[in-house]
Coordinates of C-alpha atoms and ligand atoms in Angstrom, one line a residue:
X1 CA 21.5 -37.4 146.5
X2 CA 20.1 -38.2 143.7
X3 CA 23.0 -40.0 142.1
X4 CA 22.3 -38.7 138.3
X5 CA 22.7 -34.6 140.4
X6 CA 26.1 -33.0 139.1
X7 CA 27.7 -31.6 142.1
X8 CA 26.3 -27.9 142.7
X9 CA 29.7 -26.6 142.7
X10 CA 30.1 -27.6 139.1
X11 CA 26.7 -25.9 137.8
X12 CA 26.6 -21.9 136.6
X13 CA 24.2 -20.4 135.3
X14 CA 25.9 -18.2 133.1
X15 CA 22.8 -15.7 131.4
X16 CA 20.0 -14.2 133.2
X17 CA 17.2 -16.1 130.8
X18 CA 14.7 -18.3 132.1
X19 CA 14.6 -22.4 131.8
X20 CA 11.6 -22.3 129.2
X21 CA 8.6 -24.1 130.3
X22 CA 7.0 -24.8 127.4
X23 CA 10.2 -25.7 125.8
X24 CA 10.1 -29.2 123.8
X25 CA 13.8 -30.5 124.3
X26 CA 17.0 -29.8 126.5
X27 CA 20.1 -29.3 124.1
X28 CA 23.6 -30.4 125.3
X29 CA 26.2 -28.4 123.3
X30 CA 29.3 -30.8 123.9
X31 CA 32.2 -28.5 122.9
X32 CA 35.2 -29.6 125.6
X33 CA 34.0 -32.7 127.0
X34 CA 33.5 -34.4 123.4
X35 CA 32.6 -37.6 125.0
X36 CA 29.7 -39.9 126.4
X37 CA 31.2 -41.4 129.2
X38 CA 31.9 -40.3 132.7
X39 CA 30.7 -37.1 131.7
X40 CA 29.1 -34.1 134.3
X41 CA 28.1 -32.6 131.2
X42 CA 26.0 -35.3 129.5
X43 CA 25.2 -36.4 132.8
X44 CA 23.5 -33.2 133.9
X45 CA 21.7 -32.8 130.6
X46 CA 20.1 -36.1 130.4
X47 CA 19.4 -35.8 134.7
X48 CA 17.6 -31.7 133.5
X49 CA 16.0 -34.0 130.7
X50 CA 14.8 -36.9 132.8
X51 CA 13.7 -34.2 135.2
X52 CA 11.3 -32.6 133.0
X53 CA 10.3 -35.7 131.0
X54 CA 12.3 -33.9 127.7
X55 CA 13.9 -35.3 124.9
X56 CA 17.6 -34.5 124.7
X57 CA 19.2 -33.2 122.0
X58 CA 22.9 -32.9 121.4
X59 CA 25.1 -31.2 118.9
X60 CA 29.1 -31.7 118.6
X61 CA 30.0 -29.0 116.1
X62 CA 33.2 -27.5 114.7
X63 CA 33.8 -24.9 112.7
X64 CA 36.6 -23.8 109.9
X65 CA 37.0 -19.8 111.2
X66 CA 38.8 -21.0 114.5
X67 CA 42.7 -19.8 115.4
X68 CA 44.7 -23.0 114.1
X69 CA 42.1 -24.8 112.3
X70 CA 43.9 -27.8 110.4
X71 CA 43.9 -31.2 109.1
X72 CA 45.9 -32.1 112.3
X73 CA 43.4 -31.0 114.5
X74 CA 39.8 -31.4 112.4
X75 CA 40.9 -35.2 111.6
X76 CA 41.5 -35.8 115.6
X77 CA 37.8 -34.5 116.7
X78 CA 36.2 -36.0 113.4
X79 CA 37.5 -39.3 114.6
X80 CA 36.2 -38.7 118.0
X81 CA 32.7 -37.7 116.2
X82 CA 31.9 -41.1 114.2
X83 CA 33.2 -42.6 117.7
X84 CA 30.3 -40.7 119.4
X85 CA 27.5 -41.6 116.5
X86 CA 28.2 -44.6 117.2
X87 CA 27.8 -44.8 120.8
X88 CA 24.7 -42.4 120.8
X89 CA 23.2 -44.8 118.0
X90 CA 20.5 -46.9 119.3
X91 CA 20.0 -44.6 122.2
X92 CA 16.8 -42.4 122.4
X93 CA 19.4 -39.0 122.2
X94 CA 19.6 -37.4 119.0
X95 CA 23.0 -36.6 118.3
X96 CA 23.9 -34.0 115.3
X97 CA 27.6 -34.4 114.5
X98 CA 27.9 -31.1 112.1
X99 CA 30.8 -30.0 110.8
X100 CA 31.4 -26.7 109.0
X101 CA 32.6 -26.9 105.3
X102 CA 32.2 -23.0 104.3
X103 CA 33.1 -19.8 107.1
X104 CA 30.2 -18.2 108.3
X105 CA 28.1 -21.9 107.7
X106 CA 27.4 -22.6 111.2
X107 CA 25.8 -19.0 112.2
X108 CA 22.4 -19.7 113.4
X109 CA 23.2 -23.5 114.1
X110 CA 22.8 -23.0 117.8
X111 CA 20.1 -20.4 117.9
X112 CA 17.9 -22.5 115.7
X113 CA 18.3 -25.9 118.1
X114 CA 17.9 -23.3 121.0
X115 CA 14.8 -21.7 120.0
X116 CA 12.5 -24.5 121.1
X117 CA 14.7 -25.8 123.7
X118 CA 14.0 -26.1 127.4
X119 CA 17.4 -25.1 128.6
X120 CA 21.4 -25.4 127.3
X121 CA 23.7 -27.2 128.9
X122 CA 27.5 -27.0 128.1
X123 CA 31.1 -27.6 129.0
X124 CA 33.3 -25.3 130.5
X125 CA 37.0 -24.9 129.7
X126 CA 39.1 -22.2 131.1
X127 CA 41.0 -20.9 128.5
X128 CA 41.4 -20.5 123.9
X129 CA 38.4 -19.0 122.5
X130 CA 35.9 -21.0 124.6
X131 CA 35.2 -18.9 127.2
X132 CA 34.3 -15.9 125.2
X133 CA 32.2 -18.2 122.6
X134 CA 30.3 -19.6 125.8
X135 CA 29.3 -16.3 127.0
X136 CA 28.6 -14.4 123.9
X137 CA 26.0 -17.2 123.0
X138 CA 24.6 -17.0 126.6
X139 CA 24.2 -13.2 126.1
X140 CA 22.1 -14.1 123.0
X141 CA 20.3 -16.6 123.7
X142 CA 16.7 -16.5 125.5
X143 CA 16.4 -19.3 127.5
X144 CA 18.8 -20.7 130.5
X145 CA 22.1 -21.5 130.0
X146 CA 23.8 -23.9 132.3
X147 CA 28.1 -24.1 132.3
X148 CA 29.2 -27.6 133.4
X149 CA 33.1 -28.1 134.7
X150 CA 33.9 -31.5 134.1
X151 CA 37.8 -30.3 133.4
X152 CA 39.2 -32.1 136.9
X153 CA 39.1 -33.5 140.1
X154 CA 38.5 -30.4 141.9
X155 CA 36.1 -27.9 140.6
X156 CA 37.4 -24.9 139.4
X157 CA 35.6 -23.0 141.7
X158 CA 36.6 -25.4 145.0
X159 CA 39.8 -23.2 144.4
X160 CA 39.2 -20.0 145.8
X161 CA 42.5 -18.3 144.5
X162 CA 45.3 -19.3 141.4
X163 CA 48.1 -20.9 143.3
X164 CA 51.9 -19.8 142.6
X165 CA 53.5 -23.2 142.7
X166 CA 53.0 -26.7 142.5
X167 CA 53.9 -27.1 145.9
X168 CA 51.2 -24.7 147.2
X169 CA 48.6 -26.5 145.5
X170 CA 49.3 -29.8 146.0
X171 CA 49.1 -29.1 149.9
X172 CA 45.4 -27.0 149.3
X173 CA 44.5 -30.6 147.4
X174 CA 45.4 -32.6 149.9
X175 CA 43.6 -30.4 152.4
X176 CA 40.1 -30.6 150.0
X177 CA 40.5 -33.2 147.3
X178 CA 38.7 -36.0 149.7
X179 CA 35.1 -34.6 149.2
X180 CA 35.7 -34.7 145.5
X181 CA 37.1 -38.5 144.7
X182 CA 33.6 -39.4 146.0
X183 CA 32.0 -37.3 143.9
X184 CA 33.0 -39.0 140.5
X185 CA 30.7 -38.5 137.7
X186 CA 29.2 -41.7 136.1
X187 CA 30.7 -43.9 133.9
X188 CA 27.7 -44.4 131.9
X189 CA 25.0 -41.4 132.1
X190 CA 24.1 -43.0 128.9
X191 CA 21.9 -45.4 130.8
X192 CA 20.3 -42.9 132.2
X193 CA 19.0 -41.8 129.1
X194 CA 17.1 -44.8 128.5
X195 CA 14.0 -43.6 130.0
X196 CA 13.7 -40.5 128.0
X197 CA 11.6 -39.6 125.2
X198 CA 12.9 -40.7 121.6
X199 CA 14.7 -37.3 120.5
X200 CA 14.8 -35.9 116.8
X201 CA 16.8 -33.2 115.6
X202 CA 13.8 -31.0 113.9
X203 CA 13.7 -31.2 110.2
X204 CA 14.1 -27.6 109.6
X205 CA 17.4 -27.6 111.4
X206 CA 18.5 -30.8 109.0
X207 CA 17.8 -29.0 105.7
X208 CA 20.2 -26.1 106.4
X209 CA 22.3 -28.4 108.6
X210 CA 22.4 -31.6 107.5
X211 CA 24.3 -33.8 110.4
X212 CA 28.3 -34.3 108.3
X213 CA 28.2 -38.1 106.6
X214 CA 29.7 -40.9 108.8
X215 CA 32.2 -41.3 105.8
X216 CA 33.4 -38.1 106.4
X217 CA 33.6 -38.4 110.0
X218 CA 35.5 -41.2 109.9
X219 CA 38.1 -40.3 107.5
X220 CA 36.8 -43.0 104.7
X221 CA 36.3 -40.7 102.7
X222 CA 39.1 -38.3 103.1
X223 CA 38.4 -35.8 99.8
X224 CA 35.9 -34.2 102.6
X225 CA 38.3 -33.2 105.0
X226 CA 41.0 -32.0 101.7
X227 CA 37.9 -30.4 100.4
X228 CA 37.6 -28.3 103.7
X229 CA 39.4 -24.4 104.2
X230 CA 41.1 -25.2 107.2
X231 CA 45.2 -25.2 107.1
X232 CA 46.6 -28.2 105.0
X233 CA 50.4 -28.0 105.7
X234 CA 49.3 -29.1 109.5
X235 CA 48.7 -32.6 108.0
X236 CA 46.7 -34.9 110.2
X237 CA 49.2 -36.6 113.0
X238 CA 49.6 -40.4 113.0
X239 CA 47.6 -40.7 116.1
X240 CA 43.9 -41.9 115.7
X241 CA 41.9 -39.0 117.5
X242 CA 38.5 -39.9 119.7
X243 CA 37.2 -41.7 122.6
X244 CA 37.3 -45.5 121.6
X245 CA 41.3 -45.1 120.9
X246 CA 41.8 -42.4 124.0
X247 CA 40.4 -45.5 126.0
X248 CA 42.4 -48.1 124.3
X249 CA 45.8 -45.8 125.5
X250 CA 44.5 -45.2 128.5
X251 CA 44.4 -49.7 129.0
X252 CA 47.6 -49.5 127.6
X253 CA 49.1 -47.3 129.3
X254 CA 47.7 -49.2 132.8
X255 CA 49.1 -52.7 131.2
X256 CA 52.3 -51.6 130.5
X257 CA 54.0 -48.5 131.7
X258 CA 52.0 -47.4 134.8
X259 CA 54.5 -49.6 137.4
X260 CA 57.6 -48.2 135.8
X261 CA 56.0 -44.3 135.4
X262 CA 57.7 -42.6 137.6
X263 CA 61.6 -43.8 136.7
X264 CA 60.8 -43.9 133.0
X265 CA 59.0 -40.8 132.0
X266 CA 61.9 -39.1 131.4
X267 CA 63.6 -41.2 129.0
X268 CA 62.9 -41.2 125.4
X269 CA 64.0 -44.4 124.0
X270 CA 61.1 -46.0 127.0
X271 CA 58.5 -42.9 127.5
X272 CA 57.0 -44.5 129.9
X273 CA 54.8 -41.7 130.0
X274 CA 50.8 -42.4 129.2
X275 CA 50.3 -40.5 125.7
X276 CA 46.9 -38.9 127.1
X277 CA 47.4 -35.4 126.5
X278 CA 45.6 -35.4 123.5
X279 CA 42.6 -37.4 124.5
X280 CA 42.4 -35.2 127.5
X281 CA 42.5 -31.8 126.0
X282 CA 39.8 -32.8 123.1
X283 CA 37.8 -34.6 126.1
X284 CA 37.8 -37.7 124.6
X285 CA 38.8 -38.7 127.8
X286 CA 37.9 -37.4 130.8
X287 CA 40.1 -36.8 133.5
X288 CA 38.3 -38.5 136.8
X289 CA 37.9 -41.9 134.5
X290 CA 41.6 -42.2 134.0
X291 CA 41.9 -41.0 137.6
X292 CA 39.3 -43.6 138.6
X293 CA 41.0 -46.5 136.1
X294 CA 44.8 -45.9 138.2
X295 CA 43.2 -46.1 141.4
X296 CA 41.2 -48.7 140.6
X297 CA 44.1 -50.9 139.5
X298 CA 45.7 -49.6 142.7
X299 CA 42.3 -51.5 144.6
X300 CA 42.3 -48.2 146.3
X301 CA 40.1 -47.4 148.8
X302 CA 39.9 -43.9 150.8
X303 CA 40.7 -44.7 153.8
X304 CA 44.4 -45.0 152.3
X305 CA 44.5 -41.3 152.0
X306 CA 47.3 -39.9 154.2
X307 CA 45.8 -37.5 157.2
X308 CA 48.5 -35.1 157.1
X309 CA 49.2 -32.6 153.9
X310 CA 52.5 -31.7 153.8
X311 CA 52.7 -30.7 150.3
X312 CA 55.0 -33.5 149.4
X313 CA 54.6 -34.9 145.6
X314 CA 54.9 -39.0 147.2
X315 CA 53.2 -40.7 149.8
X316 CA 49.7 -38.9 150.4
X317 CA 47.5 -40.9 148.0
X318 CA 48.9 -44.4 149.7
X319 CA 49.5 -46.6 146.2
X320 CA 52.5 -47.2 144.7
X321 CA 55.3 -45.0 143.4
X322 CA 54.6 -45.4 139.6
X323 CA 50.6 -44.5 140.3
X324 CA 51.4 -42.0 143.0
X325 CA 53.6 -40.0 140.6
X326 CA 51.6 -40.0 137.5
X327 CA 48.4 -38.8 140.1
X328 CA 50.3 -36.3 140.8
X329 CA 50.8 -35.1 137.2
X330 CA 47.6 -35.8 136.3
X331 CA 46.0 -34.1 139.2
X332 CA 48.3 -31.6 140.9
X333 CA 50.3 -30.0 137.5
X334 CA 46.9 -30.5 135.5
X335 CA 44.8 -28.7 137.3
X336 CA 47.1 -26.3 138.7
X337 CA 47.2 -24.8 134.6
X338 CA 42.9 -25.3 135.0
X339 CA 42.4 -23.5 138.1
X340 CA 45.3 -20.9 137.1
X341 CA 43.5 -19.9 133.5
X342 CA 40.2 -19.8 135.1
X343 CA 41.1 -17.2 137.5
X344 CA 43.7 -15.4 135.4
X345 CA 42.2 -14.4 132.1
X346 CA 45.1 -13.3 131.1
X347 CA 47.4 -15.9 131.6
X348 CA 48.2 -16.2 127.9
X349 CA 50.4 -13.2 128.3
X350 CA 53.8 -12.4 129.5
X351 CA 52.6 -9.8 131.5
X352 CA 50.7 -12.4 134.0
X353 CA 54.5 -14.0 135.0
X354 CA 55.4 -13.6 138.2
X355 CA 57.5 -10.6 139.7
X356 CA 60.4 -11.6 140.0
X357 CA 60.9 -13.9 136.3
X358 CA 59.7 -10.7 134.9
X359 CA 62.2 -8.5 136.5
X360 CA 65.0 -10.9 136.0
X361 CA 64.0 -11.5 132.3
X362 CA 63.9 -7.8 131.7
X363 CA 67.3 -7.0 133.7
X364 CA 69.0 -9.3 131.0
X365 CA 66.6 -8.4 128.0
X366 CA 69.4 -6.4 126.5
X367 CA 71.9 -9.1 126.9
X368 CA 74.2 -10.5 123.8
X369 CA 72.6 -13.6 122.4
X370 CA 75.1 -16.1 120.9
X371 CA 72.2 -16.6 118.6
X372 CA 69.1 -15.8 117.4
X373 CA 66.2 -17.8 114.9
X374 CA 63.3 -16.2 113.5
X375 CA 59.9 -17.9 113.8
X376 CA 60.2 -19.3 110.7
X377 CA 63.4 -20.8 111.4
X378 CA 62.3 -22.4 114.7
X379 CA 59.2 -23.7 112.8
X380 CA 61.7 -25.4 110.1
X381 CA 64.4 -26.9 113.1
X382 CA 66.6 -25.1 111.2
X383 CA 68.9 -24.5 114.5
X384 CA 72.7 -25.4 115.4
X385 CA 70.8 -27.7 118.4
X386 CA 70.4 -31.5 117.0
X387 CA 68.4 -31.9 120.4
X388 CA 66.3 -28.8 119.6
X389 CA 65.5 -29.2 116.0
X390 CA 64.6 -33.6 116.7
X391 CA 62.1 -32.3 119.2
X392 CA 60.3 -29.6 116.7
X393 CA 60.6 -32.5 114.0
X394 CA 58.4 -34.3 116.1
X395 CA 56.4 -32.1 117.0
X396 CA 55.5 -31.5 112.8
X397 CA 55.7 -35.0 112.1
X398 CA 53.5 -36.4 115.3
X399 CA 51.7 -33.4 117.3
X400 CA 53.3 -34.1 120.2
X401 CA 57.0 -33.5 122.1
X402 CA 58.6 -35.7 124.8
X403 CA 58.1 -34.6 127.8
X404 CA 61.4 -33.5 128.9
X405 CA 62.5 -32.4 126.0
X406 CA 59.2 -30.3 125.6
X407 CA 61.0 -28.0 128.1
X408 CA 64.2 -28.1 126.7
X409 CA 62.5 -27.0 123.6
X410 CA 60.5 -24.0 125.8
X411 CA 63.8 -23.0 127.4
X412 CA 65.8 -22.8 124.2
X413 CA 63.3 -20.8 122.6
X414 CA 63.5 -18.2 125.3
X415 CA 67.7 -18.3 125.0
X416 CA 67.3 -17.4 121.0
X417 CA 64.7 -14.9 121.2
X418 CA 65.3 -11.4 120.8
X419 CA 63.3 -10.5 124.1
X420 CA 61.5 -12.9 125.9
X421 CA 58.1 -11.3 125.3
X422 CA 58.6 -12.5 121.1
X423 CA 60.1 -15.9 122.9
X424 CA 56.0 -16.3 124.0
X425 CA 54.3 -15.4 121.1
X426 CA 56.7 -17.9 119.4
X427 CA 56.2 -20.5 121.5
X428 CA 52.2 -20.4 121.5
X429 CA 52.4 -20.3 118.0
X430 CA 54.5 -23.2 117.6
X431 CA 52.6 -24.8 120.5
X432 CA 48.9 -24.5 118.9
X433 CA 49.5 -24.8 116.2
X434 CA 51.3 -28.3 115.8
X435 CA 50.3 -29.5 118.9
X436 CA 47.9 -32.0 119.7
X437 CA 47.3 -30.9 122.9
X438 CA 48.1 -27.6 122.4
X439 CA 45.1 -24.7 123.3
X440 CA 45.0 -26.1 126.7
X441 CA 45.5 -24.6 129.8
X442 CA 48.6 -26.6 130.4
X443 CA 49.9 -25.5 127.1
X444 CA 50.0 -22.4 128.9
X445 CA 51.1 -24.1 131.6
X446 CA 54.3 -25.3 130.5
X447 CA 55.4 -22.4 128.3
X448 CA 55.0 -20.2 130.9
X449 CA 57.3 -22.1 133.4
X450 CA 60.1 -22.2 130.9
X451 CA 60.0 -18.7 131.9
X452 CA 59.2 -19.2 135.5
X453 CA 55.6 -19.7 136.1
X454 CA 54.7 -22.2 139.3
X455 CA 58.8 -22.0 139.9
X456 CA 61.4 -20.2 141.9
X457 CA 64.4 -17.8 141.1
X458 CA 67.8 -20.4 140.8
X459 CA 71.1 -19.5 141.2
X460 CA 73.6 -18.7 139.4
X461 CA 72.1 -15.7 137.3
X462 CA 73.1 -16.6 134.1
X463 CA 72.7 -14.2 130.7
X464 CA 69.5 -13.6 129.5
X465 CA 67.9 -16.5 131.6
X466 CA 68.8 -14.2 134.9
X467 CA 67.3 -16.1 137.6
X468 CA 65.2 -18.2 135.8
X469 CA 65.4 -22.1 135.7
X470 CA 68.2 -22.7 133.4
X471 CA 68.3 -26.2 130.9
X472 CA 71.3 -26.9 128.6
X473 CA 70.9 -30.2 125.3
X474 CA 74.9 -30.8 126.5
X475 CA 73.4 -31.8 129.9
X476 CA 70.5 -33.2 128.4
X477 CA 72.6 -35.2 126.1
X478 CA 74.3 -36.5 129.2
X479 CA 70.8 -37.7 131.1
X480 CA 69.2 -39.1 128.4
X481 CA 69.4 -41.8 126.7
X482 CA 68.8 -40.0 123.3
X483 CA 70.5 -41.8 120.2
X484 CA 66.7 -43.3 118.6
X485 CA 65.3 -40.4 119.3
X486 CA 67.6 -38.4 117.5
X487 CA 67.8 -40.9 114.5
X488 CA 64.0 -40.8 114.4
X489 CA 63.6 -37.2 114.3
X490 CA 67.1 -36.1 113.6
X491 CA 67.8 -33.4 111.1
X492 CA 68.1 -34.1 107.4
X493 CA 65.5 -36.6 108.1
X494 CA 62.1 -34.4 107.5
X495 CA 62.1 -32.1 104.5
X496 CA 59.5 -28.6 105.0
X497 CA 56.1 -29.2 104.9
X498 CA 56.2 -33.1 103.6
X499 CA 55.3 -35.7 106.3
X500 CA 57.9 -39.0 106.3
X501 CA 56.7 -42.3 105.2
Ligands
LIG601 C1 57.2 -26.0 126.6 C2 55.8 -27.2 127.3 C3 54.7 -26.7 126.3 C4 53.4 -27.5 127.1 N1 52.5 -28.0 126.1 C5 51.9 -28.5 126.6 C6 50.2 -28.2 125.9 O1 50.5 -27.6 124.9 N2 49.5 -29.5 126.5 C7 49.6 -30.2 127.6 O2 48.7 -31.0 127.8 N3 50.9 -30.3 128.2 C8 51.7 -29.7 127.5 N4 52.3 -30.0 128.5 C9 53.2 -30.8 129.8 C10 53.5 -31.8 129.6 O3 55.1 -31.5 128.5 C11 52.6 -32.6 128.7 O4 51.4 -32.2 129.4 C12 52.9 -34.3 128.9 O5 54.2 -34.2 128.3 C13 51.7 -35.0 127.9 O6 52.5 -36.3 127.6 P1 51.2 -37.2 128.6 O7 50.1 -37.0 128.4 O8 52.2 -38.6 128.0 O9 51.8 -37.1 130.1 P2 51.9 -37.9 131.1 O10 53.4 -38.1 131.7 O11 51.3 -39.0 131.1 O12 50.9 -36.9 132.6 C14 49.8 -37.4 132.7 C15 49.1 -35.8 132.3 O13 49.5 -35.0 133.0 C16 48.9 -34.1 133.2 N5 51.0 -33.2 132.8 C17 51.9 -34.2 133.2 N6 52.8 -33.2 132.9 C18 52.2 -31.9 133.2 C19 53.0 -30.7 133.2 N7 54.3 -30.2 133.1 N8 51.9 -29.6 133.3 C20 50.4 -29.7 133.0 N9 49.9 -31.2 133.0 C21 50.7 -32.0 133.3 C22 49.0 -34.1 131.5 O14 47.7 -33.8 131.1 C23 49.0 -35.3 130.9 O15 48.4 -35.7 129.9 C24 53.7 -28.5 127.9 C25 55.0 -28.3 128.8 C26 56.2 -27.8 128.1 C27 57.5 -27.6 128.9

């Protein structure tokens, strides 16, 4: 097989328009895999350009009008654009980073670049507004649009149905993942671009949509971001975005925390988790890159895979316990949610919970609630529960919540809401607004897991929860070493809307 060819299961033509034989360039509309390395989307775009002897233009755009647009999300994405600009420099590819400054300014940009394109390549992403946006754009454009799935190790279309549990999905993976592990994207697809004719963004396009200056992208001109009509009450998080920071986070995790991952992941004071979810969410780092790096570090080779598909969490890969446990999270749990979102466009809705979960939640919907909080009280971390408040403060301050506490955070909102439907809306709004990694298939996996998705019925049956798995703050306090966490994020340390210095 041609090394540059992307597996057929990952490419879908999503409109009826033909490729344009008279096209002057190939256009890659980079919307989810926002990086230059380990990217099937970019690899496919380069391969198509090379096959036609055409130049390649890459458009990475960011509009102001999408839901939850904020200084936090913009800063993170723009950090990535600055990195990408540097990485595309000195290649024949023309990269246009474009951040909208006024609502509606971006209308027509994609069409203008597609007008003389031989074809358009873009990224598949199964949630948020992206599927709708891509389908609408493909229907408008008069040229073929190839949708490329670089989301996970398993192509989305290789899973026939959504899976009800991680166990069922893991068994499926253990039977079917092997060939996909041998079909990873190229680490450096830009190396293939060396022979392409040099590309230029047409002057007429640049005249109307000039590239956003590097000083705006990299934050050296902070006034630029401050002037955008987005939610500035959600300030930039301390974490720097972009492929460069993401790759550094991956390297540090492998060197310092992978070995202790299984045991250390749940302790807030010795957090052994990778911290990669924001980078994975924005496509600054790819899942393939992370998996390949873990396997390389373990000197893994395919002969180590177990030959039986037991569905067990450990032992299938034939690597150390830390790596085994991490691979289960980044493949089984992460891709369980991607596959679910792909097959279930209603994945963000209460009605998409399993029947047993809806039945038990409804049976207990009328139970008295000792505490009920409004959205505003929750957002401001004003509850009676110091652990919950600390988790919410961490979310507001850092754009993340420690992994174990995130489960407790979600469960308590179920307990403190007038109805589980309302709990879902509150959780989605809090998480999507404040979390760097929100608006992701995993966001809805995690939130709906708190209400029974991917889980089973548990006993004893309790008030409000019914048969939904219960979690308590008292138990959490007994299980985890929380002193440092509570000191850091505890009540009183954060004023509403003001970041702690
Ligand atoms: C209420 C709630 C909300 C959540 N919201 C999000 C969200 O918005 N975005 C998000 O990426 N994750 C979400 N999760 C899942 C999980 O908490 C995070 O993926 C994890 O904490 C991210 O930290 P990390 O990258 O250090 O994870 P690590 O432990 O280092 O794991 C590596 C990667 O594996 C995947 N992963 C790990 N745990 C899970 C899980 N339980 N479900 C699915 N994938 C997982 C993620 O891609 C993660 O980056 C949520 C969980 C809950 C209970």
